[in-house]
Every structure is written in C-alpha cells, then in structure tokens.
XYZ file of C-alpha atoms in Angstrom:
317
model
C -4.680 -14.577 13.141
C -6.409 -17.629 11.669
C -6.642 -17.777 7.823
C -9.388 -19.594 6.164
C -8.168 -22.775 4.568
C -10.347 -22.075 1.444
C -8.584 -18.730 1.057
C -5.240 -20.426 1.287
C -6.077 -22.962 -1.400
C -7.470 -20.262 -3.846
C -4.172 -18.386 -3.524
C -2.105 -21.482 -4.069
C -4.307 -22.475 -7.007
C -3.914 -18.999 -8.638
C -0.236 -19.060 -8.050
C 0.178 -22.348 -9.859
C -1.871 -20.918 -12.721
C 0.366 -17.952 -12.963
C 3.445 -19.915 -12.866
C 2.195 -22.058 -15.880
C 0.602 -19.286 -17.876
C 3.761 -17.001 -17.462
C 5.852 -19.675 -18.879
C 7.979 -20.690 -15.587
C 7.509 -24.389 -16.406
C 9.399 -24.161 -19.608
C 13.136 -24.660 -20.069
C 13.520 -20.915 -21.124
C 11.583 -17.748 -20.312
C 10.456 -14.605 -22.059
C 11.278 -15.717 -25.486
C 15.085 -15.938 -24.771
C 17.589 -18.899 -24.688
C 17.848 -18.512 -20.870
C 16.152 -20.182 -17.865
C 13.893 -18.274 -15.552
C 16.883 -17.606 -13.014
C 19.028 -16.349 -16.009
C 16.312 -13.891 -17.183
C 15.773 -12.624 -13.488
C 19.520 -12.242 -13.118
C 19.733 -10.077 -16.203
C 16.843 -8.042 -14.872
C 18.549 -7.624 -11.463
C 21.771 -6.668 -13.009
C 20.102 -4.044 -15.088
C 18.296 -2.592 -12.071
C 21.423 -2.542 -9.713
C 23.996 -1.749 -12.578
C 27.128 -2.855 -10.772
C 25.869 -5.606 -8.435
C 28.117 -8.314 -7.018
C 27.586 -11.931 -7.396
C 26.825 -12.096 -3.730
C 24.137 -9.321 -3.861
C 22.564 -11.198 -6.938
C 22.473 -14.363 -4.960
C 20.594 -12.522 -2.131
C 18.213 -10.783 -4.543
C 17.269 -13.869 -6.364
C 17.194 -16.151 -3.157
C 19.734 -18.682 -4.910
C 22.788 -20.379 -3.586
C 26.068 -18.602 -4.429
C 27.309 -21.600 -6.186
C 24.255 -21.606 -8.602
C 24.674 -17.988 -9.109
C 28.369 -18.194 -9.966
C 27.648 -20.890 -12.672
C 24.844 -18.789 -14.069
C 27.037 -15.619 -14.136
C 29.748 -17.706 -15.899
C 27.176 -18.754 -18.633
C 26.031 -15.153 -19.125
C 29.492 -13.962 -19.360
C 30.381 -16.662 -22.028
C 27.280 -15.755 -23.894
C 28.173 -11.998 -24.090
C 25.260 -10.745 -22.020
C 27.301 -9.500 -19.057
C 30.807 -8.459 -18.025
C 32.772 -8.312 -14.860
C 34.437 -5.035 -13.741
C 36.713 -4.609 -10.901
C 35.327 -2.337 -8.082
C 37.280 0.160 -5.902
C 37.893 -2.823 -3.602
C 39.840 -4.912 -5.987
C 38.643 -8.009 -4.107
C 35.075 -7.391 -5.447
C 34.011 -7.695 -9.021
C 30.892 -5.927 -10.182
C 28.390 -7.182 -12.897
C 27.300 -4.964 -15.792
C 25.281 -5.578 -18.881
C 26.992 -5.388 -22.163
C 25.561 -3.793 -25.103
C 24.190 -7.108 -26.275
C 22.896 -7.683 -22.793
C 21.019 -4.253 -22.844
C 19.275 -5.430 -26.186
C 18.503 -8.705 -24.564
C 16.837 -6.993 -21.507
C 15.040 -4.581 -23.654
C 13.426 -7.494 -25.479
C 12.505 -9.148 -22.026
C 10.707 -5.996 -20.995
C 8.833 -5.880 -24.373
C 7.794 -9.451 -23.993
C 6.694 -9.143 -20.387
C 4.784 -5.715 -20.925
C 2.944 -7.220 -23.903
C 2.007 -10.340 -21.820
C 0.639 -8.282 -18.764
C -1.119 -5.762 -21.240
C -2.891 -8.463 -22.947
C -4.161 -9.995 -19.819
C -5.283 -6.726 -18.273
C -7.295 -5.907 -21.351
C -9.679 -8.630 -20.089
C -10.396 -6.845 -17.002
C -12.095 -3.508 -16.091
C -10.168 -0.579 -14.479
C -11.224 -1.429 -11.131
C -10.045 -5.091 -11.531
C -6.713 -3.878 -12.867
C -6.036 -1.802 -9.894
C -7.065 -4.666 -7.560
C -4.646 -6.980 -9.295
C -1.860 -4.452 -9.135
C -2.491 -3.754 -5.528
C -3.030 -7.309 -4.439
C -0.034 -8.738 -6.221
C 2.352 -6.049 -5.010
C 1.317 -6.667 -1.396
C 1.551 -10.399 -1.650
C 4.905 -10.278 -3.368
C 6.038 -8.071 -0.601
C 4.733 -10.328 2.144
C 6.533 -13.302 0.621
C 9.877 -11.344 0.294
C 9.476 -10.282 3.933
C 9.124 -13.777 5.193
C 12.180 -14.857 3.238
C 14.407 -12.115 4.389
C 12.908 -12.079 7.952
C 12.256 -8.321 7.809
C 9.307 -6.235 8.593
C 9.473 -3.342 6.350
C 6.256 -1.454 5.591
C 4.706 -1.609 2.293
C 4.557 1.719 0.560
C 6.044 1.430 -3.068
C 4.302 3.802 -5.510
C 2.123 5.127 -2.579
C 1.247 8.885 -2.630
C -0.357 10.926 0.109
C -2.068 13.986 -1.653
C -4.578 16.607 -0.344
C -7.782 17.915 -1.952
C -10.686 16.424 -3.939
C -10.166 13.962 -6.858
C -12.619 12.349 -8.935
C -14.232 9.141 -7.417
C -13.289 10.290 -3.820
C -16.671 10.320 -2.440
C -17.802 7.084 -3.571
C -14.536 5.395 -2.753
C -14.462 6.746 0.786
C -17.940 5.477 1.300
C -17.108 2.125 -0.100
C -14.169 1.711 2.124
C -16.165 2.543 5.218
C -19.035 0.267 4.191
C -16.589 -2.775 3.540
C -14.822 -2.323 6.915
C -17.657 -1.603 9.244
C -20.143 -4.057 7.824
C -17.573 -6.832 8.662
C -16.489 -5.316 12.011
C -19.635 -3.659 13.327
C -22.606 -5.173 11.326
C -23.206 -1.673 9.970
C -25.490 -1.525 6.643
C -27.143 0.967 4.312
C -27.962 3.606 6.891
C -24.149 3.926 7.795
C -22.926 3.964 4.152
C -25.422 6.427 3.149
C -24.589 8.848 5.985
C -21.028 8.544 5.133
C -21.555 9.167 1.450
C -23.836 12.208 2.168
C -21.393 13.704 4.755
C -18.434 13.439 2.415
C -20.384 15.018 -0.377
C -21.493 17.684 1.841
C -17.941 18.371 3.163
C -16.312 18.421 -0.412
C -18.465 21.402 -1.141
C -16.749 23.254 1.617
C -13.074 22.367 0.591
C -12.861 26.044 -0.546
C -12.642 27.143 3.027
C -9.003 27.140 4.305
C -9.847 25.565 7.601
C -11.073 22.296 5.757
C -8.875 19.658 3.962
C -9.038 16.035 2.949
C -6.091 13.768 2.181
C -6.197 10.587 0.250
C -3.473 7.787 -0.013
C -3.233 6.437 -3.596
C -1.588 3.230 -4.593
C -1.060 2.839 -8.386
C -3.749 5.489 -8.816
C -6.456 3.780 -6.715
C -7.527 5.257 -3.467
C -6.473 3.181 -0.589
C -6.979 5.516 2.288
C -8.459 8.889 3.504
C -8.543 11.342 6.396
C -10.232 14.874 6.675
C -10.237 17.770 9.010
C -13.386 19.792 9.124
C -12.664 23.069 10.776
C -16.229 24.367 10.707
C -18.896 21.960 12.176
C -17.724 21.893 15.767
C -17.143 25.529 16.236
C -15.127 27.020 19.202
C -12.151 26.940 16.927
C -11.888 23.113 16.996
C -11.154 20.797 14.498
C -13.221 17.618 13.584
C -11.042 14.739 12.349
C -13.220 12.641 9.994
C -13.431 9.785 7.682
C -10.155 8.069 8.592
C -10.200 4.707 6.821
C -7.807 2.431 4.895
C -8.230 -0.400 2.357
C -7.816 -3.612 3.991
C -4.828 -4.357 1.775
C -2.871 -1.272 3.358
C -3.516 -1.935 6.977
C -0.294 -2.284 8.938
C 1.781 -0.708 6.223
C 2.257 2.697 7.813
C -0.285 4.397 5.626
C -2.544 5.224 8.446
C 0.350 6.840 10.368
C 1.355 9.107 7.239
C -2.360 10.223 6.654
C -2.745 11.047 10.434
C 0.329 12.990 10.509
C -0.639 15.062 7.596
C -3.938 15.919 9.420
C -2.243 16.696 12.606
C 0.349 18.836 10.913
C -2.283 20.761 9.150
C -4.261 21.463 12.529
C -0.846 22.772 13.954
C -0.637 25.095 10.997
C -4.226 26.217 11.445
C -3.829 26.898 15.203
C -6.863 24.980 16.230
C -7.576 24.852 20.022
C -8.311 21.115 19.791
C -8.918 18.227 17.496
C -11.974 15.974 18.258
C -12.667 12.539 16.717
C -15.433 9.999 17.064
C -14.807 6.261 16.808
C -15.943 2.947 18.137
C -14.536 0.776 20.930
C -12.568 -2.215 19.859
C -10.553 -0.657 17.052
C -7.310 -1.053 18.934
C -4.888 -0.466 16.081
C -6.509 2.998 15.279
C -6.533 3.765 18.998
C -2.684 3.349 19.182
C -2.264 5.536 16.419
C -4.470 8.288 18.038
C -2.878 8.001 21.375
C 0.585 8.053 19.763
C -0.309 11.570 18.174
C -1.403 12.822 21.533
C -5.121 11.998 21.478
C -6.699 10.905 24.749
C -10.149 9.221 25.413
C -12.463 11.867 26.633
C -15.975 10.112 26.351
C -17.441 6.657 25.941
C -21.145 5.846 25.598
C -23.290 3.323 23.779
C -25.329 4.538 20.745
C -27.331 2.965 17.928
C -27.451 5.920 15.477
C -25.874 3.760 12.775
C -28.362 0.939 12.873
C -26.476 -1.345 15.387
C -25.653 -0.927 18.991
C -22.076 -0.077 19.386
C -19.828 1.619 22.044
C -19.014 5.071 20.704
C -15.717 6.855 21.843
C -14.560 10.442 21.590
C -10.857 11.295 21.595
C -9.498 14.811 22.007
C -6.132 16.250 21.319
C -5.856 19.578 23.228
C -3.322 22.279 22.283
C -1.811 23.952 25.272
C -2.479 27.722 25.527
C 0.547 29.782 24.584
C-alpha cells in the first residue's frame, strides 16, 4: 500500500507539535520532579501493580539497564518499593502511599490538559481525535513489538436503534463508495432513505440492526431485513465500516452477530448484494458460508459497476 508523502509529513508535523505541547521536551513532566520515562514508569507500575523490572522495560520500550537505574531512583525517592514474589528470584514493583499520591496528581494534571484541549473542538472532532490517536498508537506499538493484534479497545457491538444512526450509516457509505466507486448524491440519498424506512420496522422480530461503537462513536453497522425479500429469506444490508476500523476484526464481529440472528430466526437463506472488487468483504462473506450466486452490470447508483449477489443457504432439516 502506497502512502501519500504529504499525509506522512502531516502526521510527523502533528506528532512533533504534540511532543512539544505536552511537555516532553522539558527535563520533567506532568508537574513532577521526574523525567518522562519516570512518569511513565509510575503509571505502568500503577496499572500492572506488581510488575517486574523486566516487564516494565518491555512496556516502556527501554533498555533493562536504563529501567534499573530509574527504578533505583524511584525507590530512593520513596515512590515505589520492591517486594519478593512467589519466585524468590523475581522482585515485583509496587507504589508506596507516597507513590499513589504522586500518580493521582499525574492523572489530574493529564486529565486537565486533555480536557482543556478538547474544549476547543466540537463533539464530532473530539471523537475523531480519540479514534485516530487510539488507532495510530496501536499501530506504532504493533510495529515495535512485531505483533498483529486486532484493535478493539473500548469497542462495543450493540443491537437496535440509537440516536444519529441513520445519518452516520449514510455518511460511512457515502465516504467509502465515493472514493471506491465514484458514487454521489443518488447513492447517499438512497442509503439514507432506506435506513430510515427500515428503522421504522425494527419493532418486527425478524428485523434487526447492529452497530459497532468506539468511544461512543458509530464505526460500523450491519442489518438483517427479514421482510423485504419474502419466502422466509433474510436480506443482509448496510454492512459498512469506518475506514479507521478496517482490518481490526470489527467487520467479522458484526457479520457474526447478523448470521447468528438469522440462525435463531430460522431463515431459509440470507441474501446480500455488493459490488465486484471489494475483496476483503468477499473473504468475510465466504468464510461465513456465503457463495456468489449472481453477477451483472448495473448503473442504478449513478455509476456503472458490476453488482454481485451472495447467498447463504440453510440445509433443510
């Protein structure tokens, strides 16, 4: 995947600004007498109450010798203490009462700093900042550790209507398909009107919609319409993810929730319509038992595309 050089430079510039504005260029951090590494060590010890020096070095990405010297200083300052673990060869680090007071002050300082900055942003910008920083921080950590863990912290899958659902589902569709298929106002308006009509039928037990939310922001959706196809077949609709969540496992969780619902309802089949070229989505469908059943060109969305129908048939029993 090719990343635009301008985008890379924008992120690097923003990162340098954050480092400066958050105080990491100073000798001490967060209104304490400790360096940035010392402050982060205290926070990690609080989180993992009982961590070893080796675990602390891995968490902070520092050399063991550097962590050893820092731990010695924090012990001498009365912030932490060592306790012998079950394995007498290992010593665990714990905050002292003084250390807990210091960490509480660090949290208060950081919370005030973030709160003041967020007050300059509207709610949508605040959510975008939270999602973007969380995703980027995870990507950086993944590279350092050489892991490939999916990003799902604070992510929830929930069923049913919630305020803003109609507009957000339409927005995610419009954002994605304008870039990948050239769709415009015709497509977005049809998605919005379709979701709005469907939400009015959620009182029917054969209909349901699920959303994935990250820090209270909708980042994915999927729906099962059990009425519009007839013949006791389910229509899988409005399966979409925010760009920031692609490849994180969210789509698999949403699709699993929809298929499980169909299993419980006893539908004879599940049908979905999509477009050729969406390979990641196709792999998800096929992994869940869907097969390509029809393919034809169409221009109903304002642009000529190859439409595909996938079907998941339940065996008669």
